Coordinates of C-alpha atoms in Angstrom, one line a residue:
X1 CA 28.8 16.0 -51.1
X2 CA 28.0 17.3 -54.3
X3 CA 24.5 17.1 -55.6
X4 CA 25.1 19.4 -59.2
X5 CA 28.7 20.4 -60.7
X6 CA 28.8 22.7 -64.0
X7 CA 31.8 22.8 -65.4
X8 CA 33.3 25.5 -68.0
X9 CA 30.2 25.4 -69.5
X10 CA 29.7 27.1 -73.5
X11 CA 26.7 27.1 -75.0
X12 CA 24.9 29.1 -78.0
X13 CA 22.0 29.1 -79.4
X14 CA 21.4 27.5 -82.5
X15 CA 19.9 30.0 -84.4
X16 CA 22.6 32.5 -85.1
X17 CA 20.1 35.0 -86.2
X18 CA 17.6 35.3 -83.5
X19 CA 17.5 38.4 -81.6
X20 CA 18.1 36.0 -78.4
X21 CA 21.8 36.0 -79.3
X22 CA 22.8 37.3 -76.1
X23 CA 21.9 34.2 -74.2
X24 CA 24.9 32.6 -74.8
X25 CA 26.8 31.0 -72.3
X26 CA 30.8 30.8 -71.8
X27 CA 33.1 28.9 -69.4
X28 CA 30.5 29.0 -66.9
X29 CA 31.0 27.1 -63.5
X30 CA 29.0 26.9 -60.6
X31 CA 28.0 23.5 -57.9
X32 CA 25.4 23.1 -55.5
X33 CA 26.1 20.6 -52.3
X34 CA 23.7 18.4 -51.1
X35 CA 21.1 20.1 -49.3
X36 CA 22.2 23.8 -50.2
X37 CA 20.2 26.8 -51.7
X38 CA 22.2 28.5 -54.5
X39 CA 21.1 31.5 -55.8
X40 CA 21.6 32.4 -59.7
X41 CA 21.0 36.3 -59.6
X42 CA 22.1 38.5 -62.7
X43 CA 20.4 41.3 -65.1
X44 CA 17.9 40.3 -68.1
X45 CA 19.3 38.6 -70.7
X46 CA 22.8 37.7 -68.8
X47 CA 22.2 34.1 -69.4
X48 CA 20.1 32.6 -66.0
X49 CA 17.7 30.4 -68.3
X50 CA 20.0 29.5 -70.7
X51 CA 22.7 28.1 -67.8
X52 CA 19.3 26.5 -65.8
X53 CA 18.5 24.6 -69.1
X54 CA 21.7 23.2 -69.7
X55 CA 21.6 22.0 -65.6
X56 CA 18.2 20.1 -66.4
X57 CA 19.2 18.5 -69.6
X58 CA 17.0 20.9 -71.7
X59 CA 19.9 22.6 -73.9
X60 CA 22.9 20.5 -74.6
X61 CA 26.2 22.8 -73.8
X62 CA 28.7 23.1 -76.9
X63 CA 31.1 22.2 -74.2
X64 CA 31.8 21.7 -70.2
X65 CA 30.5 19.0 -68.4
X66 CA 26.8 19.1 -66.3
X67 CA 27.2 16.3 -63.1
X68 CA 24.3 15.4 -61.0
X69 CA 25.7 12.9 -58.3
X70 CA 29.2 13.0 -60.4
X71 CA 26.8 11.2 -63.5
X72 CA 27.1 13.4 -66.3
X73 CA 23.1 13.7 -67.1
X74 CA 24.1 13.9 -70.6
X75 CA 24.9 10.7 -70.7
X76 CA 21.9 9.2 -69.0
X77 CA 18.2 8.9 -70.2
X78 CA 15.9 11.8 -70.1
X79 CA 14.0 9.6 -67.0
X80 CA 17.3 9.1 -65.4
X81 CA 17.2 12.4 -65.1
X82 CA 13.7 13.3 -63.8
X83 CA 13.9 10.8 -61.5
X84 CA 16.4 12.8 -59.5
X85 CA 16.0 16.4 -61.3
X86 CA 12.7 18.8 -60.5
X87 CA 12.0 21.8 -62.6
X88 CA 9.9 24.7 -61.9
X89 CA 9.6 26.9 -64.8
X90 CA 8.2 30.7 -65.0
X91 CA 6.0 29.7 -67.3
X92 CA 2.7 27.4 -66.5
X93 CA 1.9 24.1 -68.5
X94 CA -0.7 23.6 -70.6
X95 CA -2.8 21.5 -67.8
X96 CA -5.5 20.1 -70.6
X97 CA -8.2 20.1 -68.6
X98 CA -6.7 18.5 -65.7
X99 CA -7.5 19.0 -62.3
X100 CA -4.9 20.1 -59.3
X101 CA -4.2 16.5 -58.0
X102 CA -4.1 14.9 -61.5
X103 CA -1.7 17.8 -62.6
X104 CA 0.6 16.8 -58.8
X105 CA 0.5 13.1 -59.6
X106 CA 2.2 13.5 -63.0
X107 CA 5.2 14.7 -60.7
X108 CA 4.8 10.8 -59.6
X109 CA 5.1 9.4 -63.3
X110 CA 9.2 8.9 -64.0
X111 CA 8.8 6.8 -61.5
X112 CA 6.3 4.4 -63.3
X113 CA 6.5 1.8 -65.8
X114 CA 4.0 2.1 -68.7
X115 CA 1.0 0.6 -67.5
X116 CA 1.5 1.4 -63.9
X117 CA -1.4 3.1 -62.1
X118 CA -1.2 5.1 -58.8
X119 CA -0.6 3.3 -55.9
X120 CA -1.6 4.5 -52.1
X121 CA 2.0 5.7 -51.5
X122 CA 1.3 8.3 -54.7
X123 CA -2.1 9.4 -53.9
X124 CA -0.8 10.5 -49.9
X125 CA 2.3 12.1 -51.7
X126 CA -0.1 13.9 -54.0
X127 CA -2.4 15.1 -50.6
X128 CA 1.2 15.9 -48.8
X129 CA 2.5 17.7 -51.0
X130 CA -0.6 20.0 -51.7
X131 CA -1.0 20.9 -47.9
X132 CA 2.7 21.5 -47.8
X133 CA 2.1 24.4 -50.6
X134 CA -1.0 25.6 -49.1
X135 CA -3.5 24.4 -51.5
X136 CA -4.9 21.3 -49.6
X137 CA -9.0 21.4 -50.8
X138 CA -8.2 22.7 -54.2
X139 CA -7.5 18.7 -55.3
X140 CA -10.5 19.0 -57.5
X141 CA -10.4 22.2 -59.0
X142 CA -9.5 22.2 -62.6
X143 CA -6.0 23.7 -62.7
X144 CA -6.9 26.4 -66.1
X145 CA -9.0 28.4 -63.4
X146 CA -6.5 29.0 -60.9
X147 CA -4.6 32.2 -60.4
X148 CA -1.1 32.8 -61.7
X149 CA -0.1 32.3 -57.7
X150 CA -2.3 29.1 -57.0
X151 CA -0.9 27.8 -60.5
X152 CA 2.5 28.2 -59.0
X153 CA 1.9 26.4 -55.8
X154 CA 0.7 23.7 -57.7
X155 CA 3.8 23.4 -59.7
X156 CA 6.2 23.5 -56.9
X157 CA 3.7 20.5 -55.4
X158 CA 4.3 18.5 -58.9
X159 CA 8.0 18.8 -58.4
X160 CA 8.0 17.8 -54.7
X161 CA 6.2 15.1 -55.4
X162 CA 9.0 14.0 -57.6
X163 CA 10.9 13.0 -54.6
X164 CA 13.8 14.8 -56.4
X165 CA 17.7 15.1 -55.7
X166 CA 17.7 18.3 -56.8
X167 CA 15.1 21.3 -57.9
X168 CA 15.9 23.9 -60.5
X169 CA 13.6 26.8 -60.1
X170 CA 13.7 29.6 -62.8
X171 CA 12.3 32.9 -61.2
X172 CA 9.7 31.0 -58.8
X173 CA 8.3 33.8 -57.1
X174 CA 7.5 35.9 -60.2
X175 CA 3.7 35.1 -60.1
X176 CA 3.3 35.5 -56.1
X177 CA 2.3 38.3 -53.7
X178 CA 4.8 38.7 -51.0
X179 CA 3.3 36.0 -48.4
X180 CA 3.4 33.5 -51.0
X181 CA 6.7 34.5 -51.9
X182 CA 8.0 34.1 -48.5
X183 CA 6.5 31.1 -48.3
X184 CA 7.3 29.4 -51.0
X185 CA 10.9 30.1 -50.4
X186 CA 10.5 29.0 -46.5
X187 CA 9.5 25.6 -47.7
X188 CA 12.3 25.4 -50.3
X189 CA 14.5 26.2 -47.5
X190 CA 13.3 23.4 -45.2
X191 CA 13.4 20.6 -47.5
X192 CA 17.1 20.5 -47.1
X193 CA 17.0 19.4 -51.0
X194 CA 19.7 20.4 -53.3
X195 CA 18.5 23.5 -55.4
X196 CA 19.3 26.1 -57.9
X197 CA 17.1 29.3 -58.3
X198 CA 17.1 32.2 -60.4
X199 CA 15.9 34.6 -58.3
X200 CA 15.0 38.3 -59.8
X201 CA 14.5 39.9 -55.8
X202 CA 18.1 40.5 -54.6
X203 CA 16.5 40.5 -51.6
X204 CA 14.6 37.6 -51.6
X205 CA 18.5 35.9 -53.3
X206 CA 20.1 37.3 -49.8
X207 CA 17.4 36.1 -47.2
X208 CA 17.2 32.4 -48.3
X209 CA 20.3 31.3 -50.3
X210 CA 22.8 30.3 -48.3
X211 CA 25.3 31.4 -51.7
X212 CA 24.8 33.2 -54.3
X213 CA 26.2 33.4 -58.2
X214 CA 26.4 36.5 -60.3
X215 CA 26.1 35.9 -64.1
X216 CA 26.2 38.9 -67.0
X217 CA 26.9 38.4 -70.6
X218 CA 26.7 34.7 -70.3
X219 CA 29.7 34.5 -67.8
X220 CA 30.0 33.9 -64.0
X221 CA 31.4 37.0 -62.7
X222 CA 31.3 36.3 -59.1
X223 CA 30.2 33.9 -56.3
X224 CA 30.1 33.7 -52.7
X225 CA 27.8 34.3 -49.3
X226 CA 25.3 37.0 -49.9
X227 CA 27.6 39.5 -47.7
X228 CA 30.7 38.5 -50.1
X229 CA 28.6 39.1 -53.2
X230 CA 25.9 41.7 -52.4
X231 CA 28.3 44.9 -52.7
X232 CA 27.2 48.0 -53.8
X233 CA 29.8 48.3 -56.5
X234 CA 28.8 44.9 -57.9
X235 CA 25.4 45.7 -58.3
X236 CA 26.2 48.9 -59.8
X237 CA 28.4 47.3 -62.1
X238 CA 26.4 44.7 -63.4
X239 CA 23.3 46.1 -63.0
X240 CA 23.5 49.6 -63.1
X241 CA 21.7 50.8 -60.4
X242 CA 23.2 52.3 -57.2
X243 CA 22.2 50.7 -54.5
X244 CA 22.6 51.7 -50.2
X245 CA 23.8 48.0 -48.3
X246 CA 23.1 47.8 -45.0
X247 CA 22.0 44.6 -42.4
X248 CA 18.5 43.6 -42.0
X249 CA 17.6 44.2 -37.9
X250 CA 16.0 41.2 -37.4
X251 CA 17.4 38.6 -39.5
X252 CA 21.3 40.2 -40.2
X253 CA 21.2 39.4 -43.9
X254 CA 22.3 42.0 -46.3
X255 CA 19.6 44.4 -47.0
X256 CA 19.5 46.3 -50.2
X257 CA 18.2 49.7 -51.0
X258 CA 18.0 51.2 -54.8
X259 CA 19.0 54.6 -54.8
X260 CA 17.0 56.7 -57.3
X261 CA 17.5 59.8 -58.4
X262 CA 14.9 62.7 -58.1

């Protein structure tokens, strides 16, 4: 089953003149199945954000189709769509003031009427989801004094607590030391929940998604397993770099060595 489809996909930003012309997006395709971790991997400015904001109903494509559950989510209400679609973005919200469980329980609020307060179910979601990030005890800290990591945990808790369909999660390790990072990740992995991440660490991208896209200059490029897409001549043509590609020991993923010059 399909959870996301994206379908020949164009899209360009409206202002014609700003220096973030190279965002563009065109004839981009990609799907995530139910319960799979895609991995959207590519150089800076290839396109990654643009493509994740058309996917959570952020950036209307100029054309191509974006299908969550075979509903075209342009087509549906922006809480139709949070209902089912969580988004963690590299960049933290202004919190307000808030503390860490008020900031969780918003994740709990497209599924509210107006005037609806918590109920028991939300508060042991927002608790759940806190220890399942590792920041169970931190319910009462005010979410401004956190660290860019803790901040980031948080986050990932609000969008769990959703109870989404799908996450989207735009460079989610950027603000994490490696245990974090690995973590973070490890849980993704577990939920069994449909998701697409940009992920900047190729070798982060091979260790936890079970497939990979390649995007550069706003068009998919390639696509497959790690071991199809992680070649050396792919990353030196799209990124520039060479790079040695060998098998992790332990885990047999595809392991990936820059080679720099003296």
């Amino acid at each position: 089953m399909t959870a996301l489809s994206l379908t020949h996909l164009t899209w360009t930003p409206r202002d014609h003149g700003s220096c973030h012309h190279q965002f563009h997006l065109c004839d981009a395709s990609l799907h995530v199945a139910a319960g799979e971790f895609v991995g959207l991997i590519g150089p800076n400015g290839s396109g990654k954000t643009s493509l994740l904001r058309c996917a959570y109903r952020f950036s209307k494509p100029d054309q191509g189709d974006v299908l969550l559950q075979h509903q075209n989510v342009w087509k549906q209400s922006a809480k139709w769509c949070a209902q089912r679609i969580a988004v963690v973005l590299q960049e933290f919200p202004d919190a307000f003031g808030l503390r860490v469980d008020e900031v969780v329980a918003m994740g709990r609020t497209p599924h509210k009427g107006l005037f609806d307060g918590d109920t028991v179910h939300d508060r042991q979601l927002v608790c759940s989801m806190l220890e399942s990030v590792g920041m169970q005890g931190f319910e009462d800290h005010a979410f401004a004094t956190l660290s860019g990591g803790e901040k980031q945990r948080v986050i990932l808790a609000r969008a769990l607590a959703q109870e989404p369909h799908l996450l989207i999660l735009d460079e989610p390790t950027n603000h994490l030391d490696p245990r974090y990072q690995l973590e973070l990740l490890r849980l993704v992995k577990r939920l069994h929940i449909g998701t697409l991440a940009s992920i900047h660490d190729l070798n982060l991208a091979a260790a936890f998604c079970d497939r990979l896209y390649v995007i550069d200059h706003g068009r998919i490029i390639a696509s497959g397993t790690p071991h199809e897409v992680l070649t050396a001549e792919l990353l030196h043509d799209v990124f520039g770099v060479q790079a040695l590609i060998d098998t992790h020991p332990l885990s047999g993923y595809p392991r990936i060595t820059w080679i720099t010059q003296p």
